[in-house]
Short mmCIF file of C-alpha atoms and ligand atoms in Angstrom, two decimals:
data_model
loop_
_atom_site.label_atom_id
_atom_site.label_comp_id
_atom_site.label_asym_id
_atom_site.label_seq_id
_atom_site.Cartn_x
_atom_site.Cartn_y
_atom_site.Cartn_z
CA MET A 74 69.23 250.83 -41.41
CA ARG A 75 68.51 248.53 -38.49
CA VAL A 76 68.22 244.94 -39.61
CA ALA A 77 65.77 242.67 -37.84
CA LYS A 78 67.61 239.57 -36.62
CA LEU A 79 65.94 236.29 -37.52
CA ARG A 80 67.28 234.03 -34.82
CA SER A 81 66.92 230.30 -34.62
CA PRO A 82 63.46 229.63 -33.26
CA THR A 83 62.90 228.80 -29.62
CA LYS A 84 61.75 225.28 -28.80
CA LYS A 85 58.19 226.51 -28.48
CA ARG A 86 58.29 228.16 -31.89
CA ARG A 87 59.89 225.14 -33.51
CA MET A 88 57.08 222.95 -32.19
CA SER A 89 54.53 225.32 -33.62
CA GLY A 90 56.38 225.07 -36.95
CA ARG A 91 56.11 227.82 -39.48
CA ARG A 92 56.92 231.46 -38.74
CA VAL A 93 55.09 234.11 -40.73
CA VAL A 94 56.99 237.39 -40.53
CA VAL A 95 55.53 240.58 -41.95
CA PHE A 96 57.64 243.58 -42.95
CA PRO A 97 56.31 247.01 -43.88
CA SER A 98 57.70 246.62 -47.39
CA ALA A 99 60.27 244.75 -49.45
CA ALA A 100 62.78 247.44 -48.48
CA GLU A 101 62.77 246.17 -44.88
CA LEU A 102 62.36 242.53 -45.83
CA GLY A 103 65.46 242.40 -48.03
CA PRO A 104 68.07 243.18 -45.34
CA ALA A 105 66.37 240.77 -42.91
CA LEU A 106 66.50 238.03 -45.54
CA ALA A 107 70.19 238.68 -46.12
CA HIS A 108 70.83 238.50 -42.38
CA LEU A 109 68.96 235.20 -42.18
CA VAL A 110 71.03 233.77 -45.04
CA ALA A 111 74.24 234.89 -43.35
CA SER A 112 73.21 233.48 -39.97
CA ARG A 113 72.30 230.09 -41.42
CA ALA A 114 75.57 230.14 -43.39
CA ASP A 115 77.56 230.81 -40.21
CA LYS A 116 75.80 227.95 -38.45
CA ALA A 117 76.31 225.51 -41.33
CA LEU A 118 79.99 226.40 -41.68
CA LEU A 119 80.50 225.75 -37.97
CA ASP A 120 78.50 222.52 -38.06
CA HIS A 121 79.81 220.92 -41.24
CA GLY A 122 82.24 223.27 -42.98
CA ARG A 123 80.00 224.13 -45.93
CA PHE A 124 76.82 226.08 -46.53
CA SER A 125 74.41 224.72 -49.14
CA LEU A 126 71.90 227.19 -50.52
CA GLY A 127 69.07 226.51 -52.95
CA LEU A 128 68.06 229.51 -55.06
CA SER A 129 64.85 230.35 -56.92
CA GLY A 130 64.06 232.91 -59.59
CA GLY A 131 61.50 235.70 -59.57
CA SER A 132 62.03 238.71 -57.33
CA LEU A 133 64.55 236.82 -55.19
CA VAL A 134 67.22 237.41 -57.84
CA SER A 135 67.27 241.18 -57.51
CA MET A 136 66.64 241.15 -53.77
CA LEU A 137 69.55 238.82 -53.01
CA SER A 138 71.79 240.55 -55.54
CA LYS A 139 71.21 243.85 -53.77
CA GLU A 140 71.32 242.71 -50.17
CA LEU A 141 73.90 239.91 -49.93
CA PRO A 142 76.86 241.86 -51.35
CA ALA A 143 75.95 244.70 -48.97
CA LEU A 144 76.60 242.52 -45.92
CA PRO A 145 79.92 243.28 -44.27
CA ASP A 146 82.52 240.48 -44.34
CA LEU A 147 80.38 238.01 -46.27
CA ASP A 148 82.60 235.04 -47.12
CA CYS A 149 81.04 232.68 -49.69
CA SER A 150 84.20 230.68 -50.37
CA HIS A 151 82.66 227.58 -48.79
CA TRP A 152 79.16 227.96 -50.18
CA LEU A 153 77.46 225.50 -52.49
CA ALA A 154 74.65 227.11 -54.45
CA GLY A 155 72.10 225.10 -56.39
CA PHE A 156 68.76 225.87 -57.98
CA CYS A 157 65.39 224.81 -56.59
CA ASP A 158 64.20 224.84 -60.17
CA GLU A 159 65.64 225.98 -63.46
CA ARG A 160 64.33 226.78 -66.91
CA LEU A 161 65.73 224.71 -69.76
CA VAL A 162 67.15 227.57 -71.79
CA PRO A 163 70.73 228.58 -72.63
CA PHE A 164 72.56 230.44 -69.86
CA ASN A 165 72.71 233.59 -71.98
CA ASP A 166 68.93 233.59 -72.43
CA GLY A 167 67.22 236.23 -70.29
CA GLU A 168 64.99 233.45 -68.88
CA SER A 169 67.89 231.48 -67.38
CA THR A 170 67.78 231.72 -63.60
CA TYR A 171 71.47 230.80 -63.40
CA GLY A 172 72.28 233.44 -66.02
CA LEU A 173 70.52 236.09 -63.95
CA TYR A 174 72.31 235.12 -60.73
CA LYS A 175 75.64 234.88 -62.54
CA ASN A 176 75.37 238.43 -63.83
CA GLN A 177 73.69 240.01 -60.84
CA LEU A 178 74.99 238.14 -57.77
CA PHE A 179 77.78 235.63 -58.33
CA SER A 180 79.87 238.33 -60.00
CA LYS A 181 79.71 240.35 -56.74
CA ILE A 182 80.47 237.67 -54.13
CA ASN A 183 83.39 235.29 -53.68
CA ILE A 184 81.57 232.04 -54.44
CA PRO A 185 83.85 229.82 -56.55
CA ASP A 186 82.56 228.59 -59.92
CA SER A 187 82.86 225.05 -58.56
CA GLY A 188 80.46 226.07 -55.79
CA VAL A 189 77.57 226.61 -58.20
CA LEU A 190 75.63 223.54 -59.33
CA VAL A 191 74.10 224.21 -62.73
CA ILE A 192 71.96 222.27 -65.16
CA ASP A 193 73.20 221.29 -68.61
CA PRO A 194 70.82 223.14 -70.94
CA SER A 195 72.10 221.25 -74.00
CA LEU A 196 70.33 218.07 -72.85
CA SER A 197 66.75 216.99 -73.34
CA VAL A 198 64.59 217.91 -70.38
CA GLN A 199 64.50 214.29 -69.21
CA GLU A 200 68.29 213.91 -69.41
CA CYS A 201 68.78 217.34 -67.88
CA ALA A 202 66.80 216.35 -64.78
CA GLU A 203 68.77 213.10 -64.45
CA ASP A 204 72.06 214.94 -64.94
CA TYR A 205 71.17 217.60 -62.36
CA ALA A 206 70.03 214.94 -59.87
CA ARG A 207 73.36 213.15 -60.36
CA LYS A 208 75.29 216.38 -59.77
CA LEU A 209 73.32 216.99 -56.59
CA LYS A 210 73.90 213.46 -55.30
CA GLU A 211 77.63 213.78 -56.00
CA ALA A 212 77.70 217.05 -54.09
CA PHE A 213 76.04 215.37 -51.09
CA PRO A 214 77.81 211.99 -51.04
CA LYS A 215 76.88 211.17 -47.46
CA GLU A 216 73.14 211.52 -47.95
CA ASP A 217 70.61 209.42 -49.85
CA ILE A 218 68.66 212.59 -50.54
CA PRO A 219 70.59 215.89 -50.44
CA VAL A 220 69.79 217.95 -47.36
CA PHE A 221 70.24 221.64 -48.14
CA ASP A 222 71.01 224.03 -45.29
CA LEU A 223 68.68 226.63 -46.75
CA LEU A 224 66.22 226.76 -49.62
CA LEU A 225 64.88 230.12 -50.77
CA LEU A 226 61.52 229.86 -52.51
CA GLY A 227 59.05 232.15 -54.21
CA MET A 228 55.39 231.54 -54.86
CA GLY A 229 53.44 232.38 -57.99
CA PRO A 230 49.92 233.84 -57.92
CA ASP A 231 48.60 230.33 -58.66
CA GLY A 232 50.33 228.93 -55.55
CA HIS A 233 53.16 227.21 -57.44
CA THR A 234 56.61 226.99 -55.98
CA CYS A 235 59.79 225.63 -57.57
CA SER A 236 58.27 224.36 -60.85
CA LEU A 237 55.60 222.44 -58.96
CA PHE A 238 52.28 223.68 -60.30
CA PRO A 239 48.73 223.12 -59.00
CA ASP A 240 47.10 219.84 -60.06
CA HIS A 241 50.27 218.65 -61.83
CA PRO A 242 51.27 214.96 -61.49
CA LEU A 243 54.73 216.05 -60.28
CA LEU A 244 53.12 216.99 -56.96
CA GLU A 245 52.86 213.26 -56.25
CA GLU A 246 56.46 212.41 -57.19
CA THR A 247 58.04 210.28 -54.48
CA GLN A 248 61.07 208.65 -56.16
CA LYS A 249 62.97 211.36 -57.99
CA ILE A 250 64.77 214.19 -56.18
CA VAL A 251 64.72 216.28 -59.37
CA ALA A 252 62.03 215.92 -62.01
CA PRO A 253 61.62 217.18 -65.56
CA ILE A 254 58.56 219.14 -66.60
CA ASP A 255 57.79 219.88 -70.24
CA ASP A 256 54.31 221.33 -69.87
CA SER A 257 54.89 224.14 -67.39
CA PRO A 258 51.82 226.39 -67.39
CA LYS A 259 54.19 229.31 -66.90
CA PRO A 260 56.66 229.74 -69.77
CA PRO A 261 59.19 228.55 -70.62
CA PRO A 262 57.48 225.14 -70.70
CA GLN A 263 60.58 222.99 -70.18
CA ARG A 264 62.13 223.06 -66.74
CA VAL A 265 63.68 220.87 -64.08
CA THR A 266 62.59 221.10 -60.48
CA MET A 267 63.38 219.78 -57.04
CA THR A 268 60.53 217.61 -55.80
CA PHE A 269 58.76 217.70 -52.43
CA PRO A 270 60.74 214.75 -50.98
CA MET A 271 63.91 216.81 -51.37
CA VAL A 272 62.49 220.24 -50.55
CA ASN A 273 60.93 218.98 -47.33
CA LEU A 274 64.23 217.55 -46.07
CA ALA A 275 65.97 220.94 -46.02
CA ARG A 276 67.20 222.29 -42.69
CA CYS A 277 65.53 225.60 -43.35
CA VAL A 278 63.07 226.77 -46.01
CA VAL A 279 62.29 230.44 -46.52
CA PHE A 280 59.51 231.73 -48.75
CA VAL A 281 59.67 235.34 -49.86
CA SER A 282 56.45 236.82 -51.19
CA THR A 283 55.64 240.47 -51.61
CA GLY A 284 53.00 242.70 -53.15
CA GLY A 285 49.24 242.96 -52.98
CA SER A 286 48.72 240.60 -55.91
CA LYS A 287 49.84 237.75 -53.63
CA ALA A 288 47.31 238.50 -50.87
CA PRO A 289 44.53 236.08 -51.99
CA VAL A 290 46.82 233.12 -52.62
CA LEU A 291 48.77 233.76 -49.43
CA LYS A 292 45.55 233.59 -47.46
CA GLN A 293 44.70 230.29 -49.09
CA VAL A 294 48.17 228.82 -48.59
CA LEU A 295 48.65 229.98 -45.00
CA GLU A 296 45.11 229.72 -43.68
CA GLY A 297 43.66 226.94 -45.84
CA GLY A 298 40.75 226.89 -48.24
CA GLU A 299 38.59 224.71 -50.37
CA GLY A 300 40.11 222.00 -52.53
CA PRO A 301 43.49 220.32 -52.48
CA ALA A 302 46.41 222.10 -50.84
CA LEU A 303 48.30 224.35 -53.24
CA PRO A 304 51.93 223.41 -53.96
CA ALA A 305 53.36 226.11 -51.69
CA ALA A 306 51.23 224.82 -48.82
CA ARG A 307 52.78 221.39 -49.26
CA VAL A 308 56.21 222.68 -48.33
CA VAL A 309 56.42 221.48 -44.75
CA PRO A 310 60.00 220.60 -43.77
CA SER A 311 59.99 217.33 -41.83
CA HIS A 312 62.73 218.44 -39.43
CA GLY A 313 63.65 221.94 -40.53
CA GLU A 314 62.54 225.51 -40.02
CA LEU A 315 59.93 227.16 -42.25
CA PHE A 316 59.71 230.93 -42.67
CA TRP A 317 57.31 232.99 -44.71
CA LEU A 318 58.78 236.48 -45.14
CA ILE A 319 56.11 238.72 -46.59
CA ASP A 320 55.25 242.40 -46.77
CA GLU A 321 52.15 244.23 -45.54
CA PRO A 322 50.40 244.34 -48.95
CA ALA A 323 50.81 240.56 -49.32
CA ALA A 324 49.60 240.05 -45.73
CA ALA A 325 46.51 242.23 -46.22
CA SER A 326 43.96 239.38 -46.09
CA LEU A 327 45.56 237.30 -43.32
CA THR A 328 43.87 236.78 -39.98
CA LEU A 329 46.41 234.35 -38.49
CA GLN A 330 48.91 235.51 -35.91
CA VAL A 331 52.08 236.88 -37.49
CA GLU A 332 55.34 238.40 -36.30
CA ARG A 333 56.03 242.04 -37.08
CA PRO A 334 59.69 242.82 -36.41
CA GLY A 335 59.01 246.48 -37.18
CA SER A 336 56.96 246.80 -34.01
CA ALA A 337 58.63 244.16 -31.82
CA ALA A 338 62.14 244.62 -30.47
CA LYS A 339 63.58 241.36 -31.84
CA LEU A 340 62.40 238.24 -33.58
O1 6PG B 527 60.51 230.06 -62.67
C1 6PG B 527 59.68 230.95 -62.60
O2 6PG B 527 58.78 231.10 -63.44
C2 6PG B 527 59.75 231.93 -61.46
O3 6PG B 527 60.95 231.77 -60.83
C3 6PG B 527 58.61 231.78 -60.50
O4 6PG B 527 58.45 230.47 -60.06
C4 6PG B 527 58.74 232.74 -59.32
O5 6PG B 527 59.68 232.29 -58.42
C5 6PG B 527 57.41 232.92 -58.63
O6 6PG B 527 56.44 233.26 -59.57
C6 6PG B 527 57.51 233.99 -57.58
O7 6PG B 527 57.83 235.19 -58.19
P1 6PG B 527 58.09 236.52 -57.36
O8 6PG B 527 59.29 236.28 -56.51
O9 6PG B 527 58.35 237.54 -58.38
O10 6PG B 527 56.89 236.74 -56.52
#
């Protein structure tokens, strides 16, 4: 299958910020996402010898686990993978995002165990967030706030992303890079999450959202609406790229201009 190439944006595109890219279905989106990950990895490895990737749960787990190992010559030996958010459950619990990636993806690629930054689920949620923030800072010793090369995010039907939920006080966090949450509206209730100050420093942020159930919230997030901005709309990298990779059912209500690599020659 031909894979749409997501190139670095031109200057004009970068100035206009976000790129909304619509694929006929998740079947076309998946390979394009994998290509984007590989291209940003190549760039990061050339620039600074390591590729740092922030992962999220939801449908990204199966999509990445299918598409990344299918890439020819993928070398993950210098990757650092972390989690944009994580549920405070044991790794062998079906709700553990790390547990899912370990079984479905990490077992199929050559990322070293030391290249995966995990939470310590034996701690209290408060201590777990502090411990994970410390691990992140140690992994990025040159930076006050870790700057990931690429963060992959999903969005819930309520507009949440990471474990940053609508109207939650964590949306206003400015000091912590990782915060605990013990009243998550979506179970399990205890989680740790990257905060906006860290998310918005990433070099590239990619949302993946598919399916018709996401159409109303996507319209609100991408085109605006009444009331305060939903969490996903508050992801605006200060210096980095922002992609929204969506499928036609999710894009059904949008009126803004989008890119459609299926009908255009190249992105
Ligand atoms: O921690 C969680 O509860 C999930 O990871 C959740 O935040 C998910 O990422 C979004 O709901 C998007 O899910 P989809 O990718 O399935 O749309």
